[in-house]
Amino acid sequence: MEGRLLSRSFYTRFDVLPIAQELLGKIIVTHKDDFQTSGVITEVEAYQAPEDKASHAYNHRRTGRTETMYLDGGRAYVYLCYGIHRMLNVVTGGKDVAHAILIRSVEPLDGMKEMVRRRNLKNVGFNLTSGPGNVGKALRIAMNDDGVSLLTQQTIWIEDRGIHLPEESIGKMRRIGIDYAEEWAEKKWRFLIKENPWVSRPNG
DNA sequence: ATAATGATTCGCT
DNA sequence: GCGAATCATTATG
């Protein structure tokens, strides 16, 4: 399966919203413990600091954790959620621009058997790689992946394998789990491939 | 130093 | 629909 590695210039554009939509249909790949696992990105959420109250980097917030978001585009931002889930984000924009895109769901491609093993699932369903916590577990995202470059095919990277999505096939809805973010919670910055069952929730 | 909490998921009711 | 799991990060003293 040959794909074209997404280049630095894909990630370093300033506006995170088109980048998030263009990630739909691209292939996220990880290489861990001699296993290559991958999937078509089917659902993402954009986070646009400093103005976005839902972002960890809201209002130029700089802490040890958020520092990764201020790096140049084309890196992974990984954080632990609820003490359990490793969430995989794509850092975008130039250095000191704290934009990021959360990968919420993928459609399994390579290494599906290994992904099932990592998930400890008895019965395989769409929950294998749907939902950001499940994506992290299936792709074996680890805390030490925080800050790694996506620009080489070593650990984590994103490829274009020629999938083209027409504008009308992209669903735009409210982001999940950020009700505290007031008016920013209303932004339709969750993007997903319509009619694709590999998303964390059919509606929202 | 301590305490609160979360860009979630799963199992049970 | 509800609550537990589980811990790095964060704010606060």
PDB file of C-alpha atoms (C1' of nucleotides) in Angstrom:
ATOM      1  CA  MET A   1       0.000   0.000   0.000  1.00  0.00           C
ATOM      2  CA  GLU A   2       1.840   3.097  -1.199  1.00  0.00           C
ATOM      3  CA  GLY A   3       0.950   6.515   0.074  1.00  0.00           C
ATOM      4  CA  ARG A   4       2.320   9.993  -0.261  1.00  0.00           C
ATOM      5  CA  LEU A   5       3.625  11.306   3.048  1.00  0.00           C
ATOM      6  CA  LEU A   6       1.987  14.598   3.969  1.00  0.00           C
ATOM      7  CA  SER A   7       4.618  17.321   3.882  1.00  0.00           C
ATOM      8  CA  ARG A   8       5.463  20.028   6.326  1.00  0.00           C
ATOM      9  CA  SER A   9       3.632  22.654   4.264  1.00  0.00           C
ATOM     10  CA  PHE A  10       0.360  20.750   4.712  1.00  0.00           C
ATOM     11  CA  TYR A  11       0.523  21.295   8.461  1.00  0.00           C
ATOM     12  CA  THR A  12       2.054  24.737   8.765  1.00  0.00           C
ATOM     13  CA  ARG A  13      -0.775  26.674   7.120  1.00  0.00           C
ATOM     14  CA  PHE A  14      -2.300  29.102   9.581  1.00  0.00           C
ATOM     15  CA  ASP A  15      -5.987  28.209   9.355  1.00  0.00           C
ATOM     16  CA  VAL A  16      -6.687  24.983  11.249  1.00  0.00           C
ATOM     17  CA  LEU A  17     -10.244  24.510   9.951  1.00  0.00           C
ATOM     18  CA  PRO A  18      -9.445  23.578   6.318  1.00  0.00           C
ATOM     19  CA  ILE A  19      -6.554  21.413   7.505  1.00  0.00           C
ATOM     20  CA  ALA A  20      -8.903  19.510   9.796  1.00  0.00           C
ATOM     21  CA  GLN A  21     -11.341  18.881   6.941  1.00  0.00           C
ATOM     22  CA  GLU A  22      -8.546  17.833   4.597  1.00  0.00           C
ATOM     23  CA  LEU A  23      -7.356  15.265   7.140  1.00  0.00           C
ATOM     24  CA  LEU A  24     -10.586  13.348   6.529  1.00  0.00           C
ATOM     25  CA  GLY A  25      -9.798  10.539   4.084  1.00  0.00           C
ATOM     26  CA  LYS A  26      -6.062  10.674   4.824  1.00  0.00           C
ATOM     27  CA  ILE A  27      -4.317   7.681   6.387  1.00  0.00           C
ATOM     28  CA  ILE A  28      -2.915   7.776   9.905  1.00  0.00           C
ATOM     29  CA  VAL A  29      -0.138   5.205  10.330  1.00  0.00           C
ATOM     30  CA  THR A  30       1.821   4.090  13.384  1.00  0.00           C
ATOM     31  CA  HIS A  31       4.773   1.744  13.546  1.00  0.00           C
ATOM     32  CA  LYS A  32       5.113   0.173  16.981  1.00  0.00           C
ATOM     33  CA  ASP A  33       6.788  -3.041  18.123  1.00  0.00           C
ATOM     34  CA  ASP A  34       7.294  -4.125  14.500  1.00  0.00           C
ATOM     35  CA  PHE A  35       3.615  -3.776  13.734  1.00  0.00           C
ATOM     36  CA  GLN A  36       2.301  -1.243  11.270  1.00  0.00           C
ATOM     37  CA  THR A  37      -1.245  -0.197  11.991  1.00  0.00           C
ATOM     38  CA  SER A  38      -3.241   2.347  10.057  1.00  0.00           C
ATOM     39  CA  GLY A  39      -6.671   3.690   9.304  1.00  0.00           C
ATOM     40  CA  VAL A  40      -8.578   6.207   7.231  1.00  0.00           C
ATOM     41  CA  ILE A  41      -9.248   9.316   9.313  1.00  0.00           C
ATOM     42  CA  THR A  42     -13.034   9.550   9.559  1.00  0.00           C
ATOM     43  CA  GLU A  43     -13.617  12.079  12.346  1.00  0.00           C
ATOM     44  CA  VAL A  44     -11.644  15.015  13.763  1.00  0.00           C
ATOM     45  CA  GLU A  45     -12.089  18.107  15.908  1.00  0.00           C
ATOM     46  CA  ALA A  46     -10.255  21.416  15.453  1.00  0.00           C
ATOM     47  CA  TYR A  47      -8.968  23.443  18.412  1.00  0.00           C
ATOM     48  CA  GLN A  48      -7.988  27.005  17.708  1.00  0.00           C
ATOM     49  CA  ALA A  49      -6.127  28.694  20.540  1.00  0.00           C
ATOM     50  CA  PRO A  50      -5.737  31.342  21.822  1.00  0.00           C
ATOM     51  CA  GLU A  51      -9.364  32.438  21.312  1.00  0.00           C
ATOM     52  CA  ASP A  52     -10.953  28.958  21.526  1.00  0.00           C
ATOM     53  CA  LYS A  53     -12.059  28.449  25.115  1.00  0.00           C
ATOM     54  CA  ALA A  54     -12.239  24.677  24.565  1.00  0.00           C
ATOM     55  CA  SER A  55      -8.515  24.475  23.795  1.00  0.00           C
ATOM     56  CA  HIS A  56      -5.926  23.510  26.378  1.00  0.00           C
ATOM     57  CA  ALA A  57      -3.987  26.523  25.110  1.00  0.00           C
ATOM     58  CA  TYR A  58      -6.889  28.945  25.546  1.00  0.00           C
ATOM     59  CA  ASN A  59      -5.817  32.507  26.212  1.00  0.00           C
ATOM     60  CA  HIS A  60      -2.146  31.724  25.442  1.00  0.00           C
ATOM     61  CA  ARG A  61      -2.017  29.258  28.300  1.00  0.00           C
ATOM     62  CA  ARG A  62       1.511  27.860  28.467  1.00  0.00           C
ATOM     63  CA  THR A  63       2.233  24.935  30.751  1.00  0.00           C
ATOM     64  CA  GLY A  64       4.405  21.857  30.498  1.00  0.00           C
ATOM     65  CA  ARG A  65       1.606  20.020  28.772  1.00  0.00           C
ATOM     66  CA  THR A  66       0.518  22.655  26.301  1.00  0.00           C
ATOM     67  CA  GLU A  67       4.057  23.516  25.254  1.00  0.00           C
ATOM     68  CA  THR A  68       3.799  20.892  22.501  1.00  0.00           C
ATOM     69  CA  MET A  69       0.934  22.780  20.882  1.00  0.00           C
ATOM     70  CA  TYR A  70       3.226  25.795  20.414  1.00  0.00           C
ATOM     71  CA  LEU A  71       5.745  23.796  18.385  1.00  0.00           C
ATOM     72  CA  ASP A  72       5.729  24.035  14.612  1.00  0.00           C
ATOM     73  CA  GLY A  73       3.030  22.182  12.686  1.00  0.00           C
ATOM     74  CA  GLY A  74       3.535  18.527  11.780  1.00  0.00           C
ATOM     75  CA  ARG A  75       3.956  17.000  15.208  1.00  0.00           C
ATOM     76  CA  ALA A  76       1.853  14.840  17.496  1.00  0.00           C
ATOM     77  CA  TYR A  77       0.317  16.314  20.630  1.00  0.00           C
ATOM     78  CA  VAL A  78      -0.522  13.467  23.023  1.00  0.00           C
ATOM     79  CA  TYR A  79      -2.168  13.899  26.405  1.00  0.00           C
ATOM     80  CA  LEU A  80      -3.770  11.655  28.975  1.00  0.00           C
ATOM     81  CA  CYS A  81      -7.501  12.057  29.492  1.00  0.00           C
ATOM     82  CA  TYR A  82      -9.404  10.801  32.557  1.00  0.00           C
ATOM     83  CA  GLY A  83      -6.243   9.009  33.626  1.00  0.00           C
ATOM     84  CA  ILE A  84      -6.904   6.328  31.038  1.00  0.00           C
ATOM     85  CA  HIS A  85      -7.002   7.514  27.452  1.00  0.00           C
ATOM     86  CA  ARG A  86      -4.110   8.689  25.324  1.00  0.00           C
ATOM     87  CA  MET A  87      -5.486  11.231  22.915  1.00  0.00           C
ATOM     88  CA  LEU A  88      -3.760  11.800  19.584  1.00  0.00           C
ATOM     89  CA  ASN A  89      -3.730  15.316  18.130  1.00  0.00           C
ATOM     90  CA  VAL A  90      -2.039  16.826  15.101  1.00  0.00           C
ATOM     91  CA  VAL A  91      -0.264  20.126  15.768  1.00  0.00           C
ATOM     92  CA  THR A  92      -0.804  22.682  12.992  1.00  0.00           C
ATOM     93  CA  GLY A  93       0.267  26.226  12.210  1.00  0.00           C
ATOM     94  CA  GLY A  94       3.730  27.716  12.576  1.00  0.00           C
ATOM     95  CA  LYS A  95       5.798  27.834  15.727  1.00  0.00           C
ATOM     96  CA  ASP A  96       3.985  29.595  18.590  1.00  0.00           C
ATOM     97  CA  VAL A  97       0.598  29.046  16.896  1.00  0.00           C
ATOM     98  CA  ALA A  98      -1.202  26.655  19.267  1.00  0.00           C
ATOM     99  CA  HIS A  99      -3.612  25.015  16.830  1.00  0.00           C
ATOM    100  CA  ALA A 100      -4.337  21.290  17.053  1.00  0.00           C
ATOM    101  CA  ILE A 101      -6.642  18.678  15.591  1.00  0.00           C
ATOM    102  CA  LEU A 102      -7.928  15.762  17.677  1.00  0.00           C
ATOM    103  CA  ILE A 103      -8.283  12.491  15.779  1.00  0.00           C
ATOM    104  CA  ARG A 104     -11.547  11.033  17.049  1.00  0.00           C
ATOM    105  CA  SER A 105     -12.112   8.032  14.805  1.00  0.00           C
ATOM    106  CA  VAL A 106     -10.524   6.057  12.010  1.00  0.00           C
ATOM    107  CA  GLU A 107     -11.574   3.233   9.694  1.00  0.00           C
ATOM    108  CA  PRO A 108      -9.106   0.339  10.161  1.00  0.00           C
ATOM    109  CA  LEU A 109      -6.779  -0.480   7.281  1.00  0.00           C
ATOM    110  CA  ASP A 110      -3.438  -2.180   7.984  1.00  0.00           C
ATOM    111  CA  GLY A 111      -2.796  -4.319  11.062  1.00  0.00           C
ATOM    112  CA  MET A 112      -6.415  -4.760  12.028  1.00  0.00           C
ATOM    113  CA  LYS A 113      -5.676  -8.035  13.796  1.00  0.00           C
ATOM    114  CA  GLU A 114      -3.060  -6.347  15.990  1.00  0.00           C
ATOM    115  CA  MET A 115      -5.453  -3.505  16.746  1.00  0.00           C
ATOM    116  CA  VAL A 116      -8.055  -6.006  17.937  1.00  0.00           C
ATOM    117  CA  ARG A 117      -5.440  -7.632  20.170  1.00  0.00           C
ATOM    118  CA  ARG A 118      -4.433  -4.284  21.675  1.00  0.00           C
ATOM    119  CA  ARG A 119      -8.067  -3.460  22.403  1.00  0.00           C
ATOM    120  CA  ASN A 120      -8.737  -6.799  24.145  1.00  0.00           C
ATOM    121  CA  LEU A 121     -12.056  -7.044  22.368  1.00  0.00           C
ATOM    122  CA  LYS A 122     -14.103 -10.207  22.416  1.00  0.00           C
ATOM    123  CA  ASN A 123     -16.337  -9.103  19.610  1.00  0.00           C
ATOM    124  CA  VAL A 124     -15.060  -6.686  17.006  1.00  0.00           C
ATOM    125  CA  GLY A 125     -17.364  -3.858  16.074  1.00  0.00           C
ATOM    126  CA  PHE A 126     -17.173  -0.277  14.942  1.00  0.00           C
ATOM    127  CA  ASN A 127     -15.955   0.579  18.439  1.00  0.00           C
ATOM    128  CA  LEU A 128     -12.545  -0.886  17.507  1.00  0.00           C
ATOM    129  CA  THR A 129     -11.261   2.497  16.361  1.00  0.00           C
ATOM    130  CA  SER A 130     -14.169   4.868  16.982  1.00  0.00           C
ATOM    131  CA  GLY A 131     -13.713   7.483  19.682  1.00  0.00           C
ATOM    132  CA  PRO A 132     -10.405   9.207  20.511  1.00  0.00           C
ATOM    133  CA  GLY A 133      -9.559   6.919  23.423  1.00  0.00           C
ATOM    134  CA  ASN A 134     -10.101   3.867  21.284  1.00  0.00           C
ATOM    135  CA  VAL A 135      -8.017   5.281  18.452  1.00  0.00           C
ATOM    136  CA  GLY A 136      -5.138   5.874  20.868  1.00  0.00           C
ATOM    137  CA  LYS A 137      -5.310   2.354  22.206  1.00  0.00           C
ATOM    138  CA  ALA A 138      -5.641   0.660  18.803  1.00  0.00           C
ATOM    139  CA  LEU A 139      -2.712   2.631  17.352  1.00  0.00           C
ATOM    140  CA  ARG A 140      -0.742   2.200  20.603  1.00  0.00           C
ATOM    141  CA  ILE A 141      -0.238   5.904  21.127  1.00  0.00           C
ATOM    142  CA  ALA A 142       1.966   6.479  24.189  1.00  0.00           C
ATOM    143  CA  MET A 143       2.788   9.520  26.277  1.00  0.00           C
ATOM    144  CA  ASN A 144       6.335   9.530  24.904  1.00  0.00           C
ATOM    145  CA  ASP A 145       4.864  10.138  21.452  1.00  0.00           C
ATOM    146  CA  ASP A 146       4.071  13.646  22.607  1.00  0.00           C
ATOM    147  CA  GLY A 147       5.931  16.082  20.372  1.00  0.00           C
ATOM    148  CA  VAL A 148       7.216  13.548  17.823  1.00  0.00           C
ATOM    149  CA  SER A 149       7.469  14.626  14.202  1.00  0.00           C
ATOM    150  CA  LEU A 150       4.892  13.354  11.713  1.00  0.00           C
ATOM    151  CA  LEU A 151       7.205  14.198   8.816  1.00  0.00           C
ATOM    152  CA  THR A 152       9.144  10.927   8.675  1.00  0.00           C
ATOM    153  CA  GLN A 153       7.774   7.403   8.330  1.00  0.00           C
ATOM    154  CA  GLN A 154       9.254   6.231  11.599  1.00  0.00           C
ATOM    155  CA  THR A 155       6.712   6.148  14.418  1.00  0.00           C
ATOM    156  CA  ILE A 156       3.623   8.134  13.513  1.00  0.00           C
ATOM    157  CA  TRP A 157       2.822   9.749  10.192  1.00  0.00           C
ATOM    158  CA  ILE A 158      -0.033  10.608   7.845  1.00  0.00           C
ATOM    159  CA  GLU A 159      -0.320   9.600   4.171  1.00  0.00           C
ATOM    160  CA  ASP A 160      -2.480  10.497   1.215  1.00  0.00           C
ATOM    161  CA  ARG A 161      -3.521   7.315  -0.586  1.00  0.00           C
ATOM    162  CA  GLY A 162      -5.695   9.080  -3.122  1.00  0.00           C
ATOM    163  CA  ILE A 163      -9.026   9.206  -1.335  1.00  0.00           C
ATOM    164  CA  HIS A 164     -10.939  12.281  -2.429  1.00  0.00           C
ATOM    165  CA  LEU A 165     -13.970  13.485  -0.510  1.00  0.00           C
ATOM    166  CA  PRO A 166     -16.429  15.917  -2.068  1.00  0.00           C
ATOM    167  CA  GLU A 167     -17.364  18.871   0.120  1.00  0.00           C
ATOM    168  CA  GLU A 168     -20.920  17.598   0.574  1.00  0.00           C
ATOM    169  CA  SER A 169     -19.697  14.341   2.123  1.00  0.00           C
ATOM    170  CA  ILE A 170     -18.191  16.198   5.095  1.00  0.00           C
ATOM    171  CA  GLY A 171     -20.452  16.527   8.137  1.00  0.00           C
ATOM    172  CA  LYS A 172     -19.869  19.508  10.416  1.00  0.00           C
ATOM    173  CA  MET A 173     -21.145  19.446  13.972  1.00  0.00           C
ATOM    174  CA  ARG A 174     -20.536  20.522  17.555  1.00  0.00           C
ATOM    175  CA  ARG A 175     -17.467  19.256  19.338  1.00  0.00           C
ATOM    176  CA  ILE A 176     -17.902  16.654  22.047  1.00  0.00           C
ATOM    177  CA  GLY A 177     -17.250  17.007  25.760  1.00  0.00           C
ATOM    178  CA  ILE A 178     -16.525  20.738  25.908  1.00  0.00           C
ATOM    179  CA  ASP A 179     -19.820  22.117  27.181  1.00  0.00           C
ATOM    180  CA  TYR A 180     -17.884  24.350  29.576  1.00  0.00           C
ATOM    181  CA  ALA A 181     -16.519  26.365  26.654  1.00  0.00           C
ATOM    182  CA  GLU A 182     -19.601  28.600  26.393  1.00  0.00           C
ATOM    183  CA  GLU A 183     -20.026  30.080  22.909  1.00  0.00           C
ATOM    184  CA  TRP A 184     -17.031  28.110  21.634  1.00  0.00           C
ATOM    185  CA  ALA A 185     -18.933  24.916  22.360  1.00  0.00           C
ATOM    186  CA  GLU A 186     -21.375  25.909  19.616  1.00  0.00           C
ATOM    187  CA  LYS A 187     -18.741  26.025  16.862  1.00  0.00           C
ATOM    188  CA  LYS A 188     -19.239  23.314  14.258  1.00  0.00           C
ATOM    189  CA  TRP A 189     -15.588  22.312  14.409  1.00  0.00           C
ATOM    190  CA  ARG A 190     -16.134  18.561  14.557  1.00  0.00           C
ATOM    191  CA  PHE A 191     -15.767  17.167  11.057  1.00  0.00           C
ATOM    192  CA  LEU A 192     -16.630  13.663   9.931  1.00  0.00           C
ATOM    193  CA  ILE A 193     -17.238  11.611   6.821  1.00  0.00           C
ATOM    194  CA  LYS A 194     -21.010  11.342   6.383  1.00  0.00           C
ATOM    195  CA  GLU A 195     -22.440   7.842   6.092  1.00  0.00           C
ATOM    196  CA  ASN A 196     -19.222   6.319   7.410  1.00  0.00           C
ATOM    197  CA  PRO A 197     -19.972   4.005  10.340  1.00  0.00           C
ATOM    198  CA  TRP A 198     -16.491   4.412  11.849  1.00  0.00           C
ATOM    199  CA  VAL A 199     -17.318   7.557  13.829  1.00  0.00           C
ATOM    200  CA  SER A 200     -17.775   7.967  17.555  1.00  0.00           C
ATOM    201  CA  ARG A 201     -21.406   8.991  17.299  1.00  0.00           C
ATOM    202  CA  PRO A 202     -23.741   8.974  14.291  1.00  0.00           C
ATOM    203  CA  ASN A 203     -25.226  12.335  15.200  1.00  0.00           C
ATOM    204  CA  GLY A 204     -24.432  15.244  17.453  1.00  0.00           C
TER     205      GLY A 204
ATOM    206  C1'  DA B   1       2.751  19.567  49.613  1.00  0.00           C
ATOM    207  C1'  DT B   2      -2.237  18.473  48.537  1.00  0.00           C
ATOM    208  C1'  DA B   3      -6.618  18.414  45.957  1.00  0.00           C
ATOM    209  C1'  DA B   4      -9.487  18.820  41.883  1.00  0.00           C
ATOM    210  C1'  DT B   5     -10.396  17.521  37.325  1.00  0.00           C
ATOM    211  C1'  DG B   6     -10.856  16.017  32.486  1.00  0.00           C
ATOM    212  C1'  DA B   7     -11.182  17.179  24.204  1.00  0.00           C
ATOM    213  C1'  DT B   8     -13.675   9.305  27.614  1.00  0.00           C
ATOM    214  C1'  DT B   9     -15.243   4.601  27.652  1.00  0.00           C
ATOM    215  C1'  DC B  10     -17.556   0.679  29.345  1.00  0.00           C
ATOM    216  C1'  DG B  11     -20.778  -1.977  31.839  1.00  0.00           C
ATOM    217  C1'  DC B  12     -24.887  -2.063  34.284  1.00  0.00           C
ATOM    218  C1'  DT B  13     -29.766  -0.576  35.086  1.00  0.00           C
TER     219       DT B  13
ATOM    220  C1'  DG C   1     -29.268   7.294  31.701  1.00  0.00           C
ATOM    221  C1'  DC C   2     -25.595   6.689  35.463  1.00  0.00           C
ATOM    222  C1'  DG C   3     -21.266   5.909  37.680  1.00  0.00           C
ATOM    223  C1'  DA C   4     -16.677   3.963  38.063  1.00  0.00           C
ATOM    224  C1'  DA C   5     -12.082   3.571  36.346  1.00  0.00           C
ATOM    225  C1'  DT C   6      -7.486   5.971  36.940  1.00  0.00           C
ATOM    226  C1'  DC C   7      -3.512   9.446  36.746  1.00  0.00           C
ATOM    227  C1'  DA C   8      -0.904  13.329  34.551  1.00  0.00           C
ATOM    228  C1'  DT C   9      -1.539  17.897  34.795  1.00  0.00           C
ATOM    229  C1'  DT C  10      -2.865  21.935  36.938  1.00  0.00           C
ATOM    230  C1'  DA C  11      -3.863  25.287  40.410  1.00  0.00           C
ATOM    231  C1'  DT C  12      -3.313  26.537  44.951  1.00  0.00           C
ATOM    232  C1'  DG C  13      -1.127  26.820  49.647  1.00  0.00           C
TER     233       DG C  13
END
